[in-house]
Short mmCIF file of N, CA, C and O in Angstrom, two decimals:
data_model
loop_
_atom_site.label_atom_id
_atom_site.label_comp_id
_atom_site.label_asym_id
_atom_site.label_seq_id
_atom_site.Cartn_x
_atom_site.Cartn_y
_atom_site.Cartn_z
N UNK A 1 -0.06 48.25 11.28
CA UNK A 1 -0.06 47.10 10.73
C UNK A 1 -0.34 47.20 9.59
O UNK A 1 -1.73 46.64 8.92
N UNK A 2 -0.03 45.94 8.70
CA UNK A 2 -0.33 45.48 7.72
C UNK A 2 -0.87 44.89 7.25
O UNK A 2 -0.84 43.64 7.53
N UNK A 3 -2.49 43.81 7.38
CA UNK A 3 -2.91 42.88 7.46
C UNK A 3 -2.95 42.12 5.99
O UNK A 3 -2.94 42.87 4.80
N UNK A 4 -2.98 40.26 6.52
CA UNK A 4 -2.03 39.86 5.21
C UNK A 4 -3.03 38.93 5.21
O UNK A 4 -3.76 38.10 5.78
N UNK A 5 -3.95 38.33 4.08
CA UNK A 5 -4.68 37.25 3.94
C UNK A 5 -3.60 36.69 2.99
O UNK A 5 -3.80 36.82 1.43
N UNK A 6 -4.37 35.41 2.87
CA UNK A 6 -3.51 34.16 3.28
C UNK A 6 -4.77 32.95 1.99
O UNK A 6 -5.42 32.97 2.24
N UNK A 7 -4.05 32.87 1.37
CA UNK A 7 -4.77 32.30 -0.05
C UNK A 7 -3.50 31.07 -0.16
O UNK A 7 -2.40 30.77 -0.23
N UNK A 8 -4.24 29.78 -0.42
CA UNK A 8 -3.60 28.23 -0.48
C UNK A 8 -3.19 28.23 -1.11
O UNK A 8 -4.13 28.40 -3.10
N UNK A 9 -2.48 27.93 -2.53
CA UNK A 9 -1.57 27.28 -3.09
C UNK A 9 -1.32 25.23 -2.92
O UNK A 9 -1.14 25.06 -2.34
N UNK A 10 -1.35 25.14 -3.95
CA UNK A 10 -0.61 23.98 -4.06
C UNK A 10 1.11 24.03 -4.52
O UNK A 10 1.51 24.28 -5.59
N UNK A 11 1.65 23.79 -3.87
CA UNK A 11 3.07 23.25 -3.88
C UNK A 11 3.40 21.40 -4.65
O UNK A 11 3.24 20.98 -3.83
N UNK A 12 4.01 21.04 -5.34
CA UNK A 12 3.65 20.46 -5.44
C UNK A 12 5.37 19.65 -4.94
O UNK A 12 5.27 18.24 -4.63
N UNK A 13 5.92 20.56 -4.45
CA UNK A 13 7.00 19.74 -3.38
C UNK A 13 6.72 19.34 -1.51
O UNK A 13 6.32 17.86 -1.93
N UNK A 14 4.70 19.57 -1.35
CA UNK A 14 4.36 18.30 -0.63
C UNK A 14 4.24 16.90 -0.88
O UNK A 14 3.82 16.20 0.04
N UNK A 15 3.11 16.72 -2.17
CA UNK A 15 3.18 15.69 -2.06
C UNK A 15 4.20 14.16 -3.22
O UNK A 15 3.61 13.48 -3.18
N UNK A 16 5.56 15.45 -3.51
CA UNK A 16 6.69 13.59 -3.93
C UNK A 16 7.98 13.76 -2.76
O UNK A 16 8.74 13.59 -2.98
N UNK A 17 7.95 14.63 -1.77
CA UNK A 17 8.98 14.38 -1.06
C UNK A 17 8.67 15.13 0.22
O UNK A 17 7.81 15.05 1.02
N UNK A 18 9.23 13.16 0.96
CA UNK A 18 8.09 12.92 2.02
C UNK A 18 9.26 13.34 2.74
O UNK A 18 8.99 13.65 4.92
N UNK A 19 10.28 14.79 2.67
CA UNK A 19 10.94 14.87 4.05
C UNK A 19 9.92 16.44 4.03
O UNK A 19 10.61 16.95 5.09
N UNK A 20 9.17 16.82 3.45
CA UNK A 20 8.76 17.66 4.12
C UNK A 20 6.90 17.46 4.09
O UNK A 20 5.48 18.45 3.89
N UNK A 21 6.63 16.57 4.88
CA UNK A 21 5.52 16.07 4.79
C UNK A 21 4.38 16.84 5.30
O UNK A 21 4.88 17.03 6.64
N UNK A 22 3.22 17.44 5.01
CA UNK A 22 2.48 18.08 6.32
C UNK A 22 3.09 19.34 6.50
O UNK A 22 2.18 19.92 6.10
N UNK A 23 3.57 19.87 4.75
CA UNK A 23 3.93 20.74 4.63
C UNK A 23 2.83 21.72 3.70
O UNK A 23 2.31 20.95 2.87
N UNK A 24 2.85 22.81 4.33
CA UNK A 24 1.35 23.55 3.44
C UNK A 24 1.93 24.81 2.89
O UNK A 24 1.82 25.15 4.00
N UNK A 25 1.83 25.40 1.95
CA UNK A 25 2.44 26.20 1.20
C UNK A 25 1.50 27.09 1.24
O UNK A 25 -0.06 26.63 0.62
N UNK A 26 1.24 27.66 1.24
CA UNK A 26 0.50 29.24 1.47
C UNK A 26 1.06 30.75 1.07
O UNK A 26 2.22 31.03 0.79
N UNK A 27 0.26 31.71 0.17
CA UNK A 27 0.75 32.44 -0.55
C UNK A 27 -0.53 34.30 0.29
O UNK A 27 -1.53 33.39 0.01
N UNK A 28 0.46 35.30 -0.02
CA UNK A 28 -0.52 35.59 0.27
C UNK A 28 -0.90 36.82 -0.13
O UNK A 28 -1.14 36.17 -1.49
N UNK A 29 -1.76 37.74 -0.33
CA UNK A 29 -2.31 38.11 -1.41
C UNK A 29 -1.28 38.47 -1.98
O UNK A 29 -0.89 39.57 -3.38
N UNK A 30 -0.64 39.31 -1.94
CA UNK A 30 0.80 39.93 -2.51
C UNK A 30 1.53 38.71 -2.91
O UNK A 30 2.50 39.79 -4.07
N UNK A 31 1.38 37.64 -3.62
CA UNK A 31 1.87 37.08 -3.84
C UNK A 31 3.30 36.04 -3.02
O UNK A 31 4.51 35.36 -4.13
N UNK A 32 3.23 36.64 -1.91
CA UNK A 32 4.29 36.09 -1.25
C UNK A 32 4.58 34.92 -0.72
O UNK A 32 3.22 34.21 -0.27
N UNK A 33 4.71 33.62 -0.52
CA UNK A 33 4.38 32.13 -0.18
C UNK A 33 5.31 32.04 1.30
O UNK A 33 5.93 32.76 2.00
N UNK A 34 4.83 31.38 2.29
CA UNK A 34 4.88 31.41 3.27
C UNK A 34 4.17 29.47 3.98
O UNK A 34 3.50 28.85 2.63
N UNK A 35 5.75 28.83 4.10
CA UNK A 35 5.11 27.53 4.87
C UNK A 35 4.40 27.63 6.25
O UNK A 35 5.24 27.84 6.70
N UNK A 36 3.58 26.09 6.03
CA UNK A 36 2.57 26.86 7.76
C UNK A 36 2.67 24.52 8.09
O UNK A 36 2.21 24.30 6.65
N UNK A 37 3.44 24.28 8.59
CA UNK A 37 3.94 23.06 9.31
C UNK A 37 2.74 22.80 10.11
O UNK A 37 2.34 23.22 11.49
N UNK A 38 1.53 22.28 9.82
CA UNK A 38 0.37 21.35 10.26
C UNK A 38 1.84 19.82 11.01
O UNK A 38 2.66 19.41 11.41
N UNK A 39 0.54 19.60 12.10
CA UNK A 39 1.02 18.67 13.26
C UNK A 39 1.43 16.72 12.45
O UNK A 39 1.33 16.64 11.65
N UNK A 40 2.45 16.72 12.33
CA UNK A 40 2.83 15.29 12.16
C UNK A 40 2.04 13.42 12.37
O UNK A 40 1.08 13.93 12.97
N UNK A 41 2.07 13.10 10.86
CA UNK A 41 1.01 12.54 10.67
C UNK A 41 1.63 10.93 11.66
O UNK A 41 3.03 11.37 11.75
N UNK A 42 0.82 10.86 11.96
CA UNK A 42 1.15 10.07 13.49
C UNK A 42 0.95 9.05 12.94
O UNK A 42 0.58 7.06 13.60
N UNK A 43 1.03 8.09 11.62
CA UNK A 43 1.02 6.76 10.86
C UNK A 43 2.24 6.84 10.75
O UNK A 43 3.43 7.82 10.25
N UNK A 44 2.76 5.88 11.07
CA UNK A 44 4.41 5.21 10.48
C UNK A 44 5.05 3.73 10.58
O UNK A 44 4.25 2.61 11.03
N UNK A 45 6.13 3.44 9.25
CA UNK A 45 6.17 2.80 9.46
C UNK A 45 6.71 1.28 10.84
O UNK A 45 6.24 0.34 10.61
N UNK A 46 7.00 2.16 11.36
CA UNK A 46 7.50 1.46 12.85
C UNK A 46 6.44 0.99 13.62
O UNK A 46 6.99 0.26 15.18
N UNK A 47 5.35 1.13 13.67
CA UNK A 47 4.54 0.73 14.59
C UNK A 47 3.15 0.83 13.78
O UNK A 47 2.56 -0.30 14.84
N UNK A 48 3.54 -0.16 12.63
CA UNK A 48 2.33 -0.93 12.07
C UNK A 48 2.59 -2.29 12.28
O UNK A 48 3.47 -3.09 13.49
N UNK A 49 1.79 -3.40 13.46
CA UNK A 49 1.03 -4.20 14.52
C UNK A 49 1.36 -4.90 12.88
O UNK A 49 -0.01 -4.98 12.42
N UNK A 50 2.31 -6.29 13.05
CA UNK A 50 3.16 -7.22 12.14
C UNK A 50 1.86 -8.25 12.48
O UNK A 50 2.62 -8.13 13.90
N UNK A 51 1.45 -8.70 12.22
CA UNK A 51 0.41 -10.35 12.92
C UNK A 51 2.17 -11.36 13.06
O UNK A 51 3.01 -11.33 11.72
N UNK A 52 2.14 -12.33 13.49
CA UNK A 52 2.66 -13.34 13.73
C UNK A 52 2.77 -14.34 12.16
O UNK A 52 3.46 -14.62 12.34
N UNK A 53 1.99 -14.60 12.56
CA UNK A 53 2.11 -15.25 10.41
C UNK A 53 0.93 -14.19 9.55
O UNK A 53 -0.02 -13.88 10.53
N UNK A 54 0.21 -14.57 8.08
CA UNK A 54 -0.47 -14.29 7.11
C UNK A 54 -1.32 -15.59 7.34
O UNK A 54 -1.89 -14.95 5.79
N UNK A 55 -1.63 -16.67 8.06
CA UNK A 55 -2.71 -16.72 7.39
C UNK A 55 -3.81 -16.71 7.06
O UNK A 55 -4.34 -17.18 5.71
N UNK A 56 -4.43 -15.50 7.33
CA UNK A 56 -6.05 -15.04 7.29
C UNK A 56 -5.75 -14.40 5.62
O UNK A 56 -6.69 -15.08 4.58
N UNK A 57 -4.71 -13.82 5.12
CA UNK A 57 -3.72 -13.10 3.87
C UNK A 57 -3.63 -14.44 2.77
O UNK A 57 -4.46 -14.69 1.88
N UNK A 58 -3.22 -15.58 2.93
CA UNK A 58 -3.13 -16.97 2.29
C UNK A 58 -4.69 -17.53 2.53
O UNK A 58 -4.44 -17.65 0.75
N UNK A 59 -4.70 -17.70 3.47
CA UNK A 59 -6.27 -18.42 2.31
C UNK A 59 -7.09 -17.02 1.19
O UNK A 59 -7.32 -17.83 1.10
N UNK A 60 -7.55 -16.03 1.43
CA UNK A 60 -7.98 -15.33 0.73
C UNK A 60 -7.30 -15.30 -0.74
O UNK A 60 -8.60 -14.98 -1.38
N UNK A 61 -5.81 -14.92 -0.81
CA UNK A 61 -5.24 -15.41 -2.46
C UNK A 61 -5.48 -16.59 -2.44
O UNK A 61 -6.22 -16.25 -3.92
N UNK A 62 -5.44 -17.52 -1.64
CA UNK A 62 -5.16 -18.84 -2.14
C UNK A 62 -7.20 -19.01 -2.85
O UNK A 62 -8.06 -19.74 -3.78
N UNK A 63 -8.04 -17.81 -1.83
CA UNK A 63 -9.62 -18.15 -2.27
C UNK A 63 -10.44 -17.34 -3.94
O UNK A 63 -10.35 -18.11 -5.07
N UNK A 64 -8.95 -16.35 -3.85
CA UNK A 64 -9.56 -15.24 -5.07
C UNK A 64 -8.71 -16.59 -6.17
O UNK A 64 -9.28 -16.62 -7.55
N UNK A 65 -7.86 -17.09 -5.87
CA UNK A 65 -6.93 -17.98 -7.31
C UNK A 65 -7.79 -19.13 -7.82
O UNK A 65 -8.51 -19.11 -8.92
N UNK A 66 -8.39 -19.23 -6.88
CA UNK A 66 -9.06 -20.86 -6.97
C UNK A 66 -11.25 -20.58 -8.24
O UNK A 66 -11.11 -21.08 -8.55
N UNK A 67 -10.74 -19.04 -7.24
CA UNK A 67 -12.47 -18.21 -7.91
C UNK A 67 -11.93 -18.15 -9.68
O UNK A 67 -12.67 -18.31 -10.55
N UNK A 68 -10.56 -17.46 -9.90
CA UNK A 68 -10.12 -16.84 -11.05
C UNK A 68 -10.35 -17.83 -11.56
O UNK A 68 -11.03 -18.45 -13.50
N UNK A 69 -9.83 -19.39 -11.05
CA UNK A 69 -9.48 -20.09 -12.19
C UNK A 69 -10.55 -20.94 -12.76
O UNK A 69 -10.86 -21.29 -14.01
N UNK A 70 -11.70 -21.76 -12.19
CA UNK A 70 -13.17 -21.92 -12.25
C UNK A 70 -14.11 -21.02 -13.15
O UNK A 70 -14.78 -21.23 -13.95
N UNK A 71 -14.20 -19.20 -13.18
CA UNK A 71 -14.63 -18.34 -13.22
C UNK A 71 -14.63 -18.36 -14.52
O UNK A 71 -13.91 -18.24 -15.32
N UNK A 72 -15.31 -18.70 -15.69
CA UNK A 72 -14.82 -18.24 -17.22
C UNK A 72 -15.51 -17.30 -18.12
O UNK A 72 -15.85 -16.40 -19.48
N UNK A 73 -16.88 -16.02 -16.85
CA UNK A 73 -17.73 -14.99 -17.63
C UNK A 73 -16.20 -14.67 -18.12
O UNK A 73 -14.92 -14.18 -17.24
N UNK A 74 -17.03 -13.29 -19.01
CA UNK A 74 -15.33 -12.28 -19.76
C UNK A 74 -16.25 -11.10 -19.40
O UNK A 74 -16.07 -10.10 -19.87
N UNK A 75 -17.43 -10.60 -18.13
CA UNK A 75 -17.94 -9.65 -17.86
C UNK A 75 -16.62 -8.59 -17.66
O UNK A 75 -15.94 -9.67 -16.44
N UNK A 76 -17.01 -7.75 -17.44
CA UNK A 76 -15.48 -6.62 -17.24
C UNK A 76 -16.19 -5.98 -16.03
O UNK A 76 -14.45 -6.04 -15.43
N UNK A 77 -16.97 -6.61 -15.56
CA UNK A 77 -17.38 -6.28 -14.30
C UNK A 77 -16.46 -7.70 -12.83
O UNK A 77 -15.95 -7.28 -11.94
N UNK A 78 -16.63 -8.84 -14.01
CA UNK A 78 -15.72 -9.83 -13.07
C UNK A 78 -14.41 -9.32 -12.43
O UNK A 78 -13.66 -9.59 -11.61
N UNK A 79 -13.96 -8.96 -14.17
CA UNK A 79 -12.31 -8.80 -13.56
C UNK A 79 -11.84 -7.64 -12.69
O UNK A 79 -11.01 -7.64 -12.09
N UNK A 80 -12.68 -6.18 -12.60
CA UNK A 80 -12.80 -5.49 -12.26
C UNK A 80 -12.80 -5.73 -10.30
O UNK A 80 -11.90 -5.33 -9.18
N UNK A 81 -13.98 -6.87 -9.89
CA UNK A 81 -13.69 -7.39 -8.56
C UNK A 81 -12.89 -8.13 -8.24
O UNK A 81 -11.93 -7.97 -6.94
N UNK A 82 -12.01 -8.74 -9.61
CA UNK A 82 -10.73 -10.07 -8.32
C UNK A 82 -9.87 -9.04 -8.66
O UNK A 82 -9.16 -9.44 -7.42
N UNK A 83 -9.62 -8.91 -9.77
CA UNK A 83 -9.17 -7.54 -9.53
C UNK A 83 -8.36 -6.78 -8.48
O UNK A 83 -7.20 -6.84 -7.40
N UNK A 84 -9.85 -6.38 -8.08
CA UNK A 84 -9.70 -5.04 -7.13
C UNK A 84 -9.45 -5.86 -5.63
O UNK A 84 -8.44 -5.69 -4.06
N UNK A 85 -9.63 -7.38 -5.47
CA UNK A 85 -9.70 -8.08 -4.31
C UNK A 85 -8.41 -8.73 -4.55
O UNK A 85 -7.01 -8.36 -3.38
N UNK A 86 -7.34 -8.60 -5.24
CA UNK A 86 -6.20 -9.28 -5.43
C UNK A 86 -5.28 -7.79 -4.93
O UNK A 86 -4.12 -8.23 -4.22
N UNK A 87 -5.11 -7.00 -5.47
CA UNK A 87 -5.04 -5.10 -5.34
C UNK A 87 -4.86 -4.85 -3.56
O UNK A 87 -3.98 -4.21 -3.19
N UNK A 88 -6.27 -4.89 -3.46
CA UNK A 88 -6.63 -4.89 -1.73
C UNK A 88 -5.47 -5.84 -1.08
O UNK A 88 -4.54 -5.54 0.36
N UNK A 89 -4.98 -7.24 -1.38
CA UNK A 89 -4.79 -8.20 -0.69
C UNK A 89 -2.85 -7.51 -0.44
O UNK A 89 -1.80 -7.23 0.20
N UNK A 90 -3.36 -7.54 -1.69
CA UNK A 90 -0.87 -7.30 -2.39
C UNK A 90 -0.80 -5.66 -1.24
O UNK A 90 0.62 -5.61 -0.68
N UNK A 91 -1.65 -5.01 -0.95
CA UNK A 91 -1.20 -3.58 -0.76
C UNK A 91 -1.26 -3.76 0.60
O UNK A 91 0.02 -3.66 1.46
N UNK A 92 -2.18 -5.23 1.15
CA UNK A 92 -1.27 -5.38 2.50
C UNK A 92 -0.05 -6.05 2.77
O UNK A 92 0.81 -5.34 4.02
N UNK A 93 0.05 -6.68 1.77
CA UNK A 93 1.57 -7.06 2.23
C UNK A 93 2.66 -6.36 2.19
O UNK A 93 3.08 -6.62 2.73
N UNK A 94 2.41 -5.34 1.29
CA UNK A 94 3.61 -4.22 0.84
C UNK A 94 3.18 -3.65 2.09
O UNK A 94 4.61 -3.52 2.25
N UNK A 95 2.57 -3.04 3.30
CA UNK A 95 2.76 -2.30 4.03
C UNK A 95 3.37 -2.77 4.89
O UNK A 95 4.73 -2.75 5.57
N UNK A 96 2.99 -4.81 5.22
CA UNK A 96 3.73 -5.12 5.90
C UNK A 96 4.92 -5.73 5.89
O UNK A 96 5.86 -5.25 6.48
N UNK A 97 4.94 -5.68 4.75
CA UNK A 97 6.59 -6.10 3.89
C UNK A 97 8.02 -4.24 4.15
O UNK A 97 9.00 -4.72 4.87
N UNK A 98 6.52 -3.53 3.58
CA UNK A 98 7.58 -1.98 4.78
C UNK A 98 8.03 -1.58 5.80
O UNK A 98 8.81 -1.56 5.89
N UNK A 99 6.86 -2.37 6.21
CA UNK A 99 7.25 -2.37 7.85
C UNK A 99 8.07 -3.46 8.82
O UNK A 99 8.96 -2.59 10.07
N UNK A 100 7.82 -4.19 7.92
CA UNK A 100 8.66 -5.58 8.97
C UNK A 100 10.11 -4.78 8.07
O UNK A 100 11.29 -4.82 9.39
N UNK A 101 10.12 -4.47 7.59
CA UNK A 101 12.05 -4.22 7.28
C UNK A 101 12.16 -2.93 8.47
O UNK A 101 13.90 -3.04 7.96
N UNK A 102 11.51 -1.64 7.93
CA UNK A 102 11.99 -1.10 9.03
C UNK A 102 11.98 -1.39 10.59
O UNK A 102 13.32 -1.04 10.56
N UNK A 103 11.34 -2.50 11.01
CA UNK A 103 10.72 -2.38 12.09
C UNK A 103 12.42 -3.28 12.30
O UNK A 103 12.79 -4.08 13.37
N UNK A 104 13.11 -3.99 11.08
CA UNK A 104 13.52 -4.84 11.01
C UNK A 104 15.50 -4.26 11.01
O UNK A 104 16.64 -4.75 12.23
N UNK A 105 15.40 -3.29 10.56
CA UNK A 105 16.54 -2.61 10.67
C UNK A 105 17.25 -2.10 12.10
O UNK A 105 17.72 -1.43 12.10
N UNK A 106 15.61 -1.67 12.28
CA UNK A 106 15.40 -1.12 13.55
C UNK A 106 15.82 -1.83 15.08
O UNK A 106 15.67 -1.03 16.00
N UNK A 107 15.49 -3.02 14.79
CA UNK A 107 15.94 -4.06 15.93
C UNK A 107 14.87 -4.48 16.22
O UNK A 107 15.52 -4.96 17.87
N UNK A 108 13.99 -3.94 16.11
CA UNK A 108 12.83 -4.87 17.08
C UNK A 108 11.67 -5.75 16.81
O UNK A 108 11.64 -6.58 18.07
N UNK A 109 12.89 -6.63 15.86
CA UNK A 109 12.24 -8.07 14.90
C UNK A 109 13.08 -8.98 14.91
O UNK A 109 14.23 -8.50 13.94
N UNK A 110 13.75 -10.05 14.85
CA UNK A 110 15.17 -10.78 14.58
C UNK A 110 14.74 -11.28 13.82
O UNK A 110 13.58 -11.09 13.31
N UNK A 111 16.12 -11.46 13.63
CA UNK A 111 16.89 -12.46 11.91
C UNK A 111 15.99 -13.51 11.62
O UNK A 111 15.09 -13.19 10.59
N UNK A 112 15.69 -13.97 12.43
CA UNK A 112 14.76 -14.97 12.39
C UNK A 112 13.53 -15.24 12.00
O UNK A 112 12.69 -15.30 10.86
N UNK A 113 12.78 -14.31 13.19
CA UNK A 113 11.56 -14.06 12.06
C UNK A 113 11.21 -13.47 11.13
O UNK A 113 10.83 -13.22 10.58
N UNK A 114 12.42 -11.93 11.11
CA UNK A 114 12.16 -11.22 10.10
C UNK A 114 12.40 -12.72 8.79
O UNK A 114 11.59 -12.02 7.15
N UNK A 115 13.52 -13.04 8.28
CA UNK A 115 13.59 -14.24 7.67
C UNK A 115 12.25 -14.88 7.09
O UNK A 115 11.31 -15.09 6.11
N UNK A 116 11.47 -15.52 7.91
CA UNK A 116 9.87 -16.52 7.94
C UNK A 116 9.34 -15.57 7.94
O UNK A 116 8.34 -16.57 6.68
N UNK A 117 8.94 -14.00 8.35
CA UNK A 117 7.73 -13.74 8.02
C UNK A 117 7.99 -13.25 6.03
O UNK A 117 6.90 -12.40 5.82
N UNK A 118 9.18 -12.57 6.40
CA UNK A 118 9.75 -12.68 4.63
C UNK A 118 8.88 -13.54 3.45
O UNK A 118 7.95 -13.52 2.19
N UNK A 119 9.28 -15.14 3.67
CA UNK A 119 9.25 -15.53 3.10
C UNK A 119 7.14 -16.12 2.97
O UNK A 119 7.13 -16.80 2.25
N UNK A 120 7.11 -16.17 3.89
CA UNK A 120 5.51 -15.90 4.13
C UNK A 120 4.53 -14.86 2.78
O UNK A 120 3.78 -15.14 2.33
N UNK A 121 5.42 -13.68 3.07
CA UNK A 121 5.31 -12.63 1.74
C UNK A 121 5.02 -13.07 0.48
O UNK A 121 4.03 -13.12 0.10
N UNK A 122 6.50 -13.92 0.44
CA UNK A 122 6.85 -13.95 -1.22
C UNK A 122 5.56 -14.80 -1.66
O UNK A 122 5.68 -15.29 -2.48
N UNK A 123 5.28 -15.83 -0.42
CA UNK A 123 4.31 -16.81 -1.13
C UNK A 123 2.86 -16.87 -1.27
O UNK A 123 2.83 -17.58 -2.48
N UNK A 124 2.65 -16.00 -0.60
CA UNK A 124 1.45 -15.21 -1.35
C UNK A 124 1.72 -14.47 -1.97
O UNK A 124 0.30 -14.86 -3.28
N UNK A 125 2.43 -13.62 -2.38
CA UNK A 125 2.32 -13.19 -3.40
C UNK A 125 2.77 -13.40 -4.66
O UNK A 125 2.67 -13.78 -5.55
N UNK A 126 3.00 -14.87 -4.36
CA UNK A 126 3.19 -16.35 -5.27
C UNK A 126 1.77 -15.85 -5.71
O UNK A 126 1.84 -16.37 -7.19
N UNK A 127 1.03 -16.30 -4.66
CA UNK A 127 -0.43 -17.01 -5.40
C UNK A 127 -1.53 -15.77 -5.94
O UNK A 127 -1.73 -15.84 -7.48
N UNK A 128 -0.61 -14.78 -6.04
CA UNK A 128 -1.65 -13.71 -6.34
C UNK A 128 -0.84 -13.13 -8.25
O UNK A 128 -1.94 -13.13 -8.49
N UNK A 129 0.04 -13.50 -8.18
CA UNK A 129 0.86 -13.33 -9.40
C UNK A 129 0.05 -14.91 -9.57
O UNK A 129 -0.12 -13.53 -11.48
N UNK A 130 -0.10 -15.28 -9.56
CA UNK A 130 -0.74 -16.79 -10.33
C UNK A 130 -2.30 -16.14 -10.73
O UNK A 130 -2.72 -16.29 -12.26
N UNK A 131 -2.60 -15.57 -9.69
CA UNK A 131 -4.05 -15.55 -10.09
C UNK A 131 -4.11 -14.38 -10.67
O UNK A 131 -5.43 -14.87 -12.13
N UNK A 132 -3.60 -13.11 -10.48
CA UNK A 132 -3.67 -12.29 -11.98
C UNK A 132 -3.04 -12.48 -12.57
O UNK A 132 -3.83 -12.08 -14.42
N UNK A 133 -1.93 -13.57 -13.59
CA UNK A 133 -2.00 -14.18 -14.52
C UNK A 133 -3.72 -14.53 -14.62
O UNK A 133 -3.50 -15.05 -15.95
N UNK A 134 -3.76 -15.35 -14.43
CA UNK A 134 -5.03 -16.96 -15.32
C UNK A 134 -5.88 -15.48 -14.92
O UNK A 134 -6.74 -16.00 -16.30
N UNK A 135 -5.98 -14.65 -13.95
CA UNK A 135 -7.49 -13.55 -14.68
C UNK A 135 -6.72 -12.84 -15.74
O UNK A 135 -7.84 -12.71 -16.97
N UNK A 136 -5.30 -12.87 -15.98
CA UNK A 136 -4.98 -11.23 -17.35
C UNK A 136 -5.32 -12.71 -18.69
O UNK A 136 -5.88 -11.81 -19.39
N UNK A 137 -5.07 -13.96 -18.08
CA UNK A 137 -5.13 -14.52 -19.78
C UNK A 137 -6.84 -15.46 -20.26
O UNK A 137 -7.45 -14.52 -21.27
N UNK A 138 -8.07 -14.55 -19.22
CA UNK A 138 -9.12 -14.92 -19.48
C UNK A 138 -9.75 -14.56 -19.69
O UNK A 138 -10.52 -14.45 -20.79
N UNK A 139 -9.56 -12.72 -19.62
CA UNK A 139 -10.22 -11.83 -20.23
C UNK A 139 -9.07 -11.22 -21.46
O UNK A 139 -9.34 -10.50 -22.08
N UNK A 140 -7.69 -12.20 -21.95
CA UNK A 140 -7.28 -11.49 -23.00
C UNK A 140 -6.84 -9.89 -22.24
O UNK A 140 -5.90 -9.62 -23.59
N UNK A 141 -5.97 -9.74 -21.71
CA UNK A 141 -4.82 -8.54 -21.08
C UNK A 141 -3.62 -9.18 -21.18
O UNK A 141 -3.58 -9.77 -20.78
N UNK A 142 -2.69 -8.35 -21.69
CA UNK A 142 -1.64 -7.89 -21.50
C UNK A 142 -1.15 -6.90 -20.37
O UNK A 142 -0.53 -6.19 -20.91
N UNK A 143 -0.77 -7.23 -18.90
CA UNK A 143 -0.36 -6.43 -17.89
C UNK A 143 0.75 -6.41 -18.45
O UNK A 143 1.09 -6.85 -17.48
#
């Protein structure tokens, strides 16, 4: 019986195709490719716990907007600080929005609750958009 040595190789398909998420492609020393499947990722939009409201995110977005509109500093570190804060809230909202859509389509969330939460997400997104626009104007960036 011939022993084969496995050599990891990068497979672009594992990075861009969600249908094979978790696959690692290996190559033998002879160049033959073998797919090795790992355990399924426990993260799922179906299990994301969606809060009853997004008041904490709204307060954070309003705070950032208030700070950005009052700040006149032209230091790039200030831009990066606020941009990172805006992006962090936006990423959370995107996660909740995606999970909300999945859970609604699976029948786990009622239509009335779905519309209410979507409206809240949209309102916070609008605040973040205004904060980002003010930040870009302050620094002369056109994103």
